[in-house]
Coordinates of N, CA and C in Angstrom, one line a residue:
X1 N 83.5 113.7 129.5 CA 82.3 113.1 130.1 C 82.7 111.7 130.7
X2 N 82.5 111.7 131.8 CA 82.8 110.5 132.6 C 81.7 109.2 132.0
X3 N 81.8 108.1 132.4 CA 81.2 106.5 132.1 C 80.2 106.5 133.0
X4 N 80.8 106.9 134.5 CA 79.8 107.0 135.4 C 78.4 108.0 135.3
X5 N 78.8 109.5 134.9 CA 77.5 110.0 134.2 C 77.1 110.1 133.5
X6 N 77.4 109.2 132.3 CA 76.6 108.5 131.1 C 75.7 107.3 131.5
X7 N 76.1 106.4 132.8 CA 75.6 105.6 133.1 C 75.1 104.2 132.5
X8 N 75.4 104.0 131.4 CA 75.2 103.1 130.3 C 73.9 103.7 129.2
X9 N 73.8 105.0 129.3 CA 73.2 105.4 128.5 C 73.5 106.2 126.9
X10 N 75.2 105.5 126.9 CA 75.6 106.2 125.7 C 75.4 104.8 125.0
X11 N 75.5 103.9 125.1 CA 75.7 102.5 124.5 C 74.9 102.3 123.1
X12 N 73.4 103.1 123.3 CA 72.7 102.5 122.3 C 72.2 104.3 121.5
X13 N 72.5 104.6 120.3 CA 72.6 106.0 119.8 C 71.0 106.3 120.2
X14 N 70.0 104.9 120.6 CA 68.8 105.7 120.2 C 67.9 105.7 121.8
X15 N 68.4 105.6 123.0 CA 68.6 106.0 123.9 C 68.5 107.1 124.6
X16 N 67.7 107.8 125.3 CA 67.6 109.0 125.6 C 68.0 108.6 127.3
X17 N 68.8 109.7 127.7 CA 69.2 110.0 129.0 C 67.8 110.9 129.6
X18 N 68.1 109.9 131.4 CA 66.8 111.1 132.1 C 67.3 112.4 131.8
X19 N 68.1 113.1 131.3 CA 68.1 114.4 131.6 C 67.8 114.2 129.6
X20 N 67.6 113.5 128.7 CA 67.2 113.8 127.1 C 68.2 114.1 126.5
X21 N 69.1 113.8 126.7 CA 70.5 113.7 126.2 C 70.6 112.0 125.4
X22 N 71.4 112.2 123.8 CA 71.5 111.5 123.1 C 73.2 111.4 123.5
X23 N 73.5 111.0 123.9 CA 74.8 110.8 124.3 C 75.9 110.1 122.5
X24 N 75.5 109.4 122.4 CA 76.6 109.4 120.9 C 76.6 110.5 120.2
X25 N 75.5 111.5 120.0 CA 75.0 112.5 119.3 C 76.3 113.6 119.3
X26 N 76.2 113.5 121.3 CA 77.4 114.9 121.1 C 78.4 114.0 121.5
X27 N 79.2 112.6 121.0 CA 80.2 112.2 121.2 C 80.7 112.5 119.6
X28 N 79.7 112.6 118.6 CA 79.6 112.7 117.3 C 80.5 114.4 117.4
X29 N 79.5 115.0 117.8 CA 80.0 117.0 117.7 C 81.1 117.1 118.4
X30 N 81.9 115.8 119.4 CA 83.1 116.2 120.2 C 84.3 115.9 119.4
X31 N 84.1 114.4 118.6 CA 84.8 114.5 117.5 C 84.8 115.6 116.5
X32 N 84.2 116.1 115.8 CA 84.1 117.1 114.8 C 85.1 118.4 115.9
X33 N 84.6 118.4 117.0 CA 85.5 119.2 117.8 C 87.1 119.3 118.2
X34 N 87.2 117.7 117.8 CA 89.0 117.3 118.1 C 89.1 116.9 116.7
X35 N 89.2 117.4 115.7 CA 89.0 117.1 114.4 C 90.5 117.8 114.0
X36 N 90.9 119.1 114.8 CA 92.2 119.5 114.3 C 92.1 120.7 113.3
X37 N 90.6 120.6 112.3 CA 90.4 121.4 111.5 C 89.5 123.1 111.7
X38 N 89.6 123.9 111.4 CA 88.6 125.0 111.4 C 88.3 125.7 109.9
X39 N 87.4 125.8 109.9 CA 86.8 126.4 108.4 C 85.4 127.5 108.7
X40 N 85.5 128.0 108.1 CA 84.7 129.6 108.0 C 84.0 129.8 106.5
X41 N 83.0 130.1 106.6 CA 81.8 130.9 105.6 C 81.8 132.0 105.5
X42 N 81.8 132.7 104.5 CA 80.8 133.9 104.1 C 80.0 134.2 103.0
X43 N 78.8 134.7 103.3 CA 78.2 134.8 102.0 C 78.0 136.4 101.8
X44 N 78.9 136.2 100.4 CA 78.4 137.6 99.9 C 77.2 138.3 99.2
X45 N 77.6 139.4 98.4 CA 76.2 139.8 97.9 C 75.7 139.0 96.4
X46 N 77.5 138.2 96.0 CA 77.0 137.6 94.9 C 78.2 136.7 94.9
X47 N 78.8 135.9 95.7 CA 79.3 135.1 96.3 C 79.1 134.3 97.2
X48 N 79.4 133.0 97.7 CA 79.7 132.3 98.9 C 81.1 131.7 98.8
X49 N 82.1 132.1 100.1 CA 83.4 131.7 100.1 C 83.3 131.1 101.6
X50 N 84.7 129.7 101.1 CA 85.0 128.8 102.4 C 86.3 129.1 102.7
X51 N 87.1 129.3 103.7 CA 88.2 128.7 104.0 C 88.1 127.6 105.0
X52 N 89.3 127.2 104.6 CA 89.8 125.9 105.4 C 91.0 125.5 106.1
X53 N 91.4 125.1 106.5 CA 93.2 124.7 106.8 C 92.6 123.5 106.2
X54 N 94.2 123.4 105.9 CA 95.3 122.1 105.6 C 96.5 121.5 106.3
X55 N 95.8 120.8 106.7 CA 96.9 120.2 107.0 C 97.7 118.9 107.1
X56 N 99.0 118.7 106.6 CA 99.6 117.3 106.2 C 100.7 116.4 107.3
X57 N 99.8 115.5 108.0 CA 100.1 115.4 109.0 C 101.7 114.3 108.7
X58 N 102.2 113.5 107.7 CA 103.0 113.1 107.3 C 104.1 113.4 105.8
X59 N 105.1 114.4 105.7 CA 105.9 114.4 105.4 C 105.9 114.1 104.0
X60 N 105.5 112.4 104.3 CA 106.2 111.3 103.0 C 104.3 111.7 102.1
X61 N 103.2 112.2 102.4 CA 102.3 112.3 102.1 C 102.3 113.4 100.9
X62 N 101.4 113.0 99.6 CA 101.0 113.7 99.0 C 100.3 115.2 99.0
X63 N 100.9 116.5 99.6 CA 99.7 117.2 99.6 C 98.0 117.5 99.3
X64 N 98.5 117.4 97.4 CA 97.1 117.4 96.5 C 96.1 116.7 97.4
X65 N 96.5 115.4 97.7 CA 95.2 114.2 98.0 C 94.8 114.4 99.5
X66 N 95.2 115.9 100.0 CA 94.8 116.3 101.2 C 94.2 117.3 101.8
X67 N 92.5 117.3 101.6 CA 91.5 118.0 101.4 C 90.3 118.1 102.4
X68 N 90.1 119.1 102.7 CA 88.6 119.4 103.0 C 87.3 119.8 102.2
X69 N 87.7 120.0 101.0 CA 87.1 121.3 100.7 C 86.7 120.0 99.3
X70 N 85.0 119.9 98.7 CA 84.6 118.8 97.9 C 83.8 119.7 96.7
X71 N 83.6 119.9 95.5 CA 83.1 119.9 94.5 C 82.0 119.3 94.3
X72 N 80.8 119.7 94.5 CA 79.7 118.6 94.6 C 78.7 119.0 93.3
X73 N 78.9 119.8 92.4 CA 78.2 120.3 91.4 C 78.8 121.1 90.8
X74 N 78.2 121.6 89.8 CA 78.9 123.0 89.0 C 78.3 124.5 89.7
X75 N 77.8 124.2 90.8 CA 77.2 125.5 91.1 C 77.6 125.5 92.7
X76 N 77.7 123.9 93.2 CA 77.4 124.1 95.2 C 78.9 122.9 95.2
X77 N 79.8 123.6 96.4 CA 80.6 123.2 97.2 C 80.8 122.9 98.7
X78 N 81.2 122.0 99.4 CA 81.5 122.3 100.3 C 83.0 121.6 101.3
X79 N 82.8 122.3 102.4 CA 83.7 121.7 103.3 C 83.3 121.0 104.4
X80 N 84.0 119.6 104.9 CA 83.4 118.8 105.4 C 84.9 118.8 106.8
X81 N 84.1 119.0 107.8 CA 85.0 119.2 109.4 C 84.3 117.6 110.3
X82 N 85.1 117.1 110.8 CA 84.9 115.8 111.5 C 86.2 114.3 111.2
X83 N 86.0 113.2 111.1 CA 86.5 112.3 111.0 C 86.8 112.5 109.9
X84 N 87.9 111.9 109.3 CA 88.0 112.2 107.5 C 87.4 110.8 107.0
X85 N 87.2 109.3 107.3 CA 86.7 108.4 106.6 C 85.4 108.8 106.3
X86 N 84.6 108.8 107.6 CA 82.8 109.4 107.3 C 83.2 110.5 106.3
X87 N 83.8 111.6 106.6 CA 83.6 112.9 105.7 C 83.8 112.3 104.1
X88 N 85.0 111.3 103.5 CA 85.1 110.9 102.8 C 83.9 109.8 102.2
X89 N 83.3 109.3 103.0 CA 82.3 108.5 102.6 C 80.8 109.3 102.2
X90 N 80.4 110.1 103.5 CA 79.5 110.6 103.3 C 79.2 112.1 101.7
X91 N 80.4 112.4 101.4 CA 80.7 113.4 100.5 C 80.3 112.4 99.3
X92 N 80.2 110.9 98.8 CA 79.7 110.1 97.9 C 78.6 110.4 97.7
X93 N 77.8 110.3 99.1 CA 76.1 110.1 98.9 C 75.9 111.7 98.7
X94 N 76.5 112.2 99.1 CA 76.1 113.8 98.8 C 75.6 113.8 97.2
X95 N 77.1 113.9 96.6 CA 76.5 113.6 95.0 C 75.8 112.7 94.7
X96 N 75.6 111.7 95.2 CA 75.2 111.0 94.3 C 73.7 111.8 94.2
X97 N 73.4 112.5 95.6 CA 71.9 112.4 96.1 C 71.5 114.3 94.8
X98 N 72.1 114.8 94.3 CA 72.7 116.0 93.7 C 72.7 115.6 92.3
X99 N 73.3 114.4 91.9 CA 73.3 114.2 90.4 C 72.1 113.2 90.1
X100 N 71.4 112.5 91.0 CA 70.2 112.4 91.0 C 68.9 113.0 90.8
X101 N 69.2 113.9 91.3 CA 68.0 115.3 91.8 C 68.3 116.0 89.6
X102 N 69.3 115.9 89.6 CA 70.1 116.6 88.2 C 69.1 115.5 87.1
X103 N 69.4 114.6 87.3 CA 68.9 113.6 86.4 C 67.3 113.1 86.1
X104 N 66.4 113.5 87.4 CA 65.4 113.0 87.3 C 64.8 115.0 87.0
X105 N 65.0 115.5 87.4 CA 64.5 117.1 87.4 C 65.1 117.6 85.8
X106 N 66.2 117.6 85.5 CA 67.0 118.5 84.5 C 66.9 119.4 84.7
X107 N 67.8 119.9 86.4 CA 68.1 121.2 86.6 C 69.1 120.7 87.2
X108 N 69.7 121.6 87.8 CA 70.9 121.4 89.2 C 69.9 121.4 90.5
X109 N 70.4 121.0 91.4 CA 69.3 120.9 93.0 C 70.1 122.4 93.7
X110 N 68.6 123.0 93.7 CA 69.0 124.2 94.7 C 70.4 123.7 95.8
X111 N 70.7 125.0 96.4 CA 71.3 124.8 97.7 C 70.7 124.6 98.9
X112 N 69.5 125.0 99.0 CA 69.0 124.5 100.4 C 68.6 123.1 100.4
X113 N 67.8 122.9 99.2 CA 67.3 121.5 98.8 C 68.3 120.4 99.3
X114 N 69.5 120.8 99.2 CA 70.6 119.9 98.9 C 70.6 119.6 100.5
X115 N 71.1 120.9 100.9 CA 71.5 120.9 102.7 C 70.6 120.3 103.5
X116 N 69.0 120.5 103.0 CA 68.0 119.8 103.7 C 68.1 118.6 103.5
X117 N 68.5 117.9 102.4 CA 68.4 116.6 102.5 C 69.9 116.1 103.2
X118 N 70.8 116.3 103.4 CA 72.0 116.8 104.3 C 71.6 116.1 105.5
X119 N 70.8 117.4 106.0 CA 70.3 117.2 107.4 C 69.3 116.0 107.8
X120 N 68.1 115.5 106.5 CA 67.6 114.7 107.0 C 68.4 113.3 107.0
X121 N 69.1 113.2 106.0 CA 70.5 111.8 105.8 C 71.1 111.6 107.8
X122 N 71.7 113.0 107.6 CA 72.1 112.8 108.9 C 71.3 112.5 110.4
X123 N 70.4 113.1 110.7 CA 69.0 112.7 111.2 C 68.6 111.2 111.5
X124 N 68.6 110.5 110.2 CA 67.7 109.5 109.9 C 68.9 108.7 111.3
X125 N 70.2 109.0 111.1 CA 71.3 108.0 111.8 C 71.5 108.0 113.5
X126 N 70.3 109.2 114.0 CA 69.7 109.2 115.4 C 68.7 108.3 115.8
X127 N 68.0 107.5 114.9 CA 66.7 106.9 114.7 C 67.1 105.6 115.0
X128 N 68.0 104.9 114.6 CA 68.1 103.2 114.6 C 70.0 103.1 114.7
X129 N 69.5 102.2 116.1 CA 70.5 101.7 116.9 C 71.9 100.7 116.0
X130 N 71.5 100.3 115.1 CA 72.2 99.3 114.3 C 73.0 100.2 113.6
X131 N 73.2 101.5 113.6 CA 74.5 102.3 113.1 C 75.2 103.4 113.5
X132 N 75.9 103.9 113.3 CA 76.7 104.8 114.0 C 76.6 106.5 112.8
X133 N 76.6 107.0 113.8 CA 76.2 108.8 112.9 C 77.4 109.1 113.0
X134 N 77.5 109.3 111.1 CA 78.8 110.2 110.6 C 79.2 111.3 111.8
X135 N 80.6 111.4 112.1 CA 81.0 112.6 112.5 C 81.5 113.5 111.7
X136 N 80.7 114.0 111.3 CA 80.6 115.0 110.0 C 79.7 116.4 110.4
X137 N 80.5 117.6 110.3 CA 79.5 118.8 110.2 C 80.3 119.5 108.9
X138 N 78.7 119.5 107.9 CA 79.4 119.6 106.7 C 78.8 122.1 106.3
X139 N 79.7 122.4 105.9 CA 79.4 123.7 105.3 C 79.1 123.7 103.9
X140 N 78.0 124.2 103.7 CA 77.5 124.1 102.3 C 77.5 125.8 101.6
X141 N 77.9 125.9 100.1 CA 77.6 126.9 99.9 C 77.5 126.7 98.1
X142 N 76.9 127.5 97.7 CA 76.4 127.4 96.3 C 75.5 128.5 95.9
X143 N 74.9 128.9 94.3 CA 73.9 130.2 94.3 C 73.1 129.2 93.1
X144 N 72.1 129.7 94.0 CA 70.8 129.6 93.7 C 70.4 130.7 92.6
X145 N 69.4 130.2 91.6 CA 69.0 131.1 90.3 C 68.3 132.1 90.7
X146 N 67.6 132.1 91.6 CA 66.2 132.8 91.9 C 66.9 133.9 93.3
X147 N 67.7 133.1 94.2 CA 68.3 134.2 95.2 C 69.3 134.4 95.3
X148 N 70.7 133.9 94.4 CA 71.8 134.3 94.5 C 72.9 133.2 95.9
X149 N 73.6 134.1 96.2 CA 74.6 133.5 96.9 C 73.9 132.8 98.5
X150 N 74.3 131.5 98.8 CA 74.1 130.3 99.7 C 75.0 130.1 100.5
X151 N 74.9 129.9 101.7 CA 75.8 129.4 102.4 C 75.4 128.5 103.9
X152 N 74.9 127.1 104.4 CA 74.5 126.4 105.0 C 75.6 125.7 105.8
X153 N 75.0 125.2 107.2 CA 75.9 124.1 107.8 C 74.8 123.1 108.6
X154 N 75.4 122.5 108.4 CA 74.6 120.9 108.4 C 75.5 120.1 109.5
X155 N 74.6 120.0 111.1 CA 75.8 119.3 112.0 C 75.3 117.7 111.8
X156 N 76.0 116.7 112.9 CA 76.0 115.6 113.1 C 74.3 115.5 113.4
X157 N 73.5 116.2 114.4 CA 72.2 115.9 114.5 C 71.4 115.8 113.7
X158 N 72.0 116.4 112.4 CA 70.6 116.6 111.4 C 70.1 117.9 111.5
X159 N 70.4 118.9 111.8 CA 70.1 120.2 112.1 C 70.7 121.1 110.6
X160 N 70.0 121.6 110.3 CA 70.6 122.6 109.1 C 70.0 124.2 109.5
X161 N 70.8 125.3 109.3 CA 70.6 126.6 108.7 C 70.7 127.3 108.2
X162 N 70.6 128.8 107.5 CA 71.6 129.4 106.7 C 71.9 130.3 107.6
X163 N 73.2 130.8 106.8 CA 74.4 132.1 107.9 C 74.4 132.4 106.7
X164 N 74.9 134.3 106.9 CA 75.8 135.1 106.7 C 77.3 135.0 107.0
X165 N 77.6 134.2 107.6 CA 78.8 133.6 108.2 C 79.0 132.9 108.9
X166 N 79.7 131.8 109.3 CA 80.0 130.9 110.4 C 81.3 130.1 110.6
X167 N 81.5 129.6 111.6 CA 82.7 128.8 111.1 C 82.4 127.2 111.8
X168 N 82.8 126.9 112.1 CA 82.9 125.0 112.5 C 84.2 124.5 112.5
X169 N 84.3 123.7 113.4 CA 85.5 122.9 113.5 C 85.9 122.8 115.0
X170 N 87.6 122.8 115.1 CA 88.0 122.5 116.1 C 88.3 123.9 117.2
X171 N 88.0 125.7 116.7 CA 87.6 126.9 116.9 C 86.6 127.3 116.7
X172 N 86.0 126.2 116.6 CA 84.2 127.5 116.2 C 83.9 128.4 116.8
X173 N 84.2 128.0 118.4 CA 83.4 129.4 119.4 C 84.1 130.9 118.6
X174 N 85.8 130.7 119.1 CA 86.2 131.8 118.5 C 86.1 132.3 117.2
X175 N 85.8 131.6 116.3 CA 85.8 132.1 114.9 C 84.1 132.9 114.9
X176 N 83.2 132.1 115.2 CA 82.0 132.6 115.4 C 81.9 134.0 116.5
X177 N 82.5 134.1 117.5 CA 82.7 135.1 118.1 C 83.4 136.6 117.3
X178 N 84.5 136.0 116.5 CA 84.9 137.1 115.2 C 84.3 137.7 114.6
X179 N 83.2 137.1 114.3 CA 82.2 137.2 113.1 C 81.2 137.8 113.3
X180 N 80.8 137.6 114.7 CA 79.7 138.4 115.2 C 79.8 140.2 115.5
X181 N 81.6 140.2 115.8 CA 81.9 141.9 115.6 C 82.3 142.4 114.4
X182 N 82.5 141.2 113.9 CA 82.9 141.8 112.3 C 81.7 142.1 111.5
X183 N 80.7 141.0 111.4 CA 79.6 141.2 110.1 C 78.5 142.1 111.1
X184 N 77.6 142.8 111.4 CA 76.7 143.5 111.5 C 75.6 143.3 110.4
X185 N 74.5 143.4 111.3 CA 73.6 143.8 110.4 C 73.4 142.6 109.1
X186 N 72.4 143.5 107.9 CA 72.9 142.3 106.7 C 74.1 142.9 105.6
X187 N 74.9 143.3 106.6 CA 76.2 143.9 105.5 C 76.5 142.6 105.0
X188 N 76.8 142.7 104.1 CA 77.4 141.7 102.9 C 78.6 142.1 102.3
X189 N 79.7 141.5 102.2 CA 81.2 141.6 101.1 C 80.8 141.1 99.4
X190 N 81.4 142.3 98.9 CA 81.3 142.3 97.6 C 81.8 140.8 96.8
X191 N 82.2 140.6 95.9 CA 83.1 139.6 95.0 C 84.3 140.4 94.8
X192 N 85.2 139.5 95.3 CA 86.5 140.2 95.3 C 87.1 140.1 96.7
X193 N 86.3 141.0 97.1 CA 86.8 141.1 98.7 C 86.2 139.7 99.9
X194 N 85.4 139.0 99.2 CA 85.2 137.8 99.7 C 86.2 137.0 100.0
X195 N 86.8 136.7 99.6 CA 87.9 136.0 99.4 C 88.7 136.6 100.8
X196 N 88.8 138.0 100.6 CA 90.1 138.4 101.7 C 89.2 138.4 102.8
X197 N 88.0 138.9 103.0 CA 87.6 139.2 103.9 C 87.1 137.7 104.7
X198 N 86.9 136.4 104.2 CA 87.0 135.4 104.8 C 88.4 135.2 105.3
X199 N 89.4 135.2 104.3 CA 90.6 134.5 105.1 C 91.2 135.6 106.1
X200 N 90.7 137.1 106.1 CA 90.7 137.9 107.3 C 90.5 137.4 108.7
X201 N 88.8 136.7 108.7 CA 88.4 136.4 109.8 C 88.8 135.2 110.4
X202 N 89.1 134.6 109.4 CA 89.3 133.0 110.0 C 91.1 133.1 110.7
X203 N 91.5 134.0 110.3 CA 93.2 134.3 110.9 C 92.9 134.9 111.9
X204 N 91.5 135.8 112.4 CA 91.6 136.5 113.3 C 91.1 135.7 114.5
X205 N 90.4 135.0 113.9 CA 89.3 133.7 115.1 C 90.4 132.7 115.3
X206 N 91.0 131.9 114.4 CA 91.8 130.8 114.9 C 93.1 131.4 115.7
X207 N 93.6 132.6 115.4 CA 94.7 133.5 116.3 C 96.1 132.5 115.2
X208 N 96.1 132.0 113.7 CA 97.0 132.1 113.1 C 96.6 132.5 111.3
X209 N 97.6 132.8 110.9 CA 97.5 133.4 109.5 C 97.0 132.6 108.3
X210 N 95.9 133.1 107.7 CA 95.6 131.8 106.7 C 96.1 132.6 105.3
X211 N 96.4 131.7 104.5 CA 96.8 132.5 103.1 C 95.3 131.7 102.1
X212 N 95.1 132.7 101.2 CA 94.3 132.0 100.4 C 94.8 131.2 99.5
X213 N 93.8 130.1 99.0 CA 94.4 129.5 97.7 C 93.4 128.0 97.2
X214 N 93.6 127.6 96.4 CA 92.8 126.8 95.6 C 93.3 124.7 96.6
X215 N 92.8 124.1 96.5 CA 92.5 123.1 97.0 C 91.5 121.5 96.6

């Protein structure tokens, strides 16, 4: 996107373009787009699985301390695709906003509950000019007591939904396009085959080989 047809309309996040374009908004989704990373969902019949890459961009660098992929309860995880400081920052408030819900309720916070408040966090940071919106599109997934297996993505706008599958990152179109001939219908993958049948698709959409493994 040229300067010239943003026009000085990217400057201020809460600024609407005559054509109603929020211009930082998708400067936000273009980062998450040169992010480097791709990660993929599936929700099973009694599972939700992520993959992710990894990757260690220096040598002299600790693998372990080099992650996408966050622990946010004993029940809901996810993977966070965009800038790694916001992703790193923003994955704080996550929990905190999770062991709060834990502490005032004495339950665990559903998974949608969680994602929705996700989306409005992120949201709120289209509203007022005085900050800049995480470049963060986070994948949520966790099981719920009442419905079983979860799986959510929550972009930069504040937008949340659930999938049967999805992917995000720096290949979405393709990985998403995989998934659309692979999953039909509401076929669902067992437990077990979750596992292969995500790191299936995400080898097949990114066009390189993912191996599974813990992170």
């Amino acid at each position: 996107m040229s300067r010239g047809s943003a026009a000085g309309y990217d400057r201020l996040i809460t600024v609407f373009s005559p054509e109603g374009r929020l211009y930082q908004i998708e400067y936000a989704f273009k980062a998450v787009k040169n992010c480097g990373l791709t990660m993929v969902g599936v929700r099973g019949t009694d599972t939700s699985v992520i993959v992710s890459q990894k990757k260690v961009s220096d040598k002299l660098m600790n693998p372990e301390s080099v992650t996408s992929l966050y622990a946010i309860s004993d029940k809901i995880g996810c993977c966070m695709a965009g800038v790694v400081p916001d992703c790193r920052a923003f994955i704080g408030r996550v929990r905190q906003e999770a062991h709060e819900f834990r502490y005032k309720n004495g339950y665990d916070m559903p998974p949608e509950v969680l994602a929705r408040r996700i989306a409005d966090m992120q949201q709120v940071y289209t509203q007022h000019a005085g900050i800049r919106a995480p470049a963060v599109t986070t994948m949520l997934i966790g099981m719920d007591d009442e419905e079983g297996a979860k799986l959510f993505k929550c972009d930069p706008a504040g937008f949340f939904v659930g999938y049967k599958a999805t992917g995000a990152g720096q290949k979405d179109t393709e990985v998403n396009n995989t998934l659309e001939k692979k999953i039909q219908g509401r076929q669902r993958v067992q437990w077990g085959r979750s596992s292969a049948a995500c790191t299936g698709y995400a080898s097949d959409g990114v066009g390189q080989r993912y191996q599974a493994g813990w992170s």
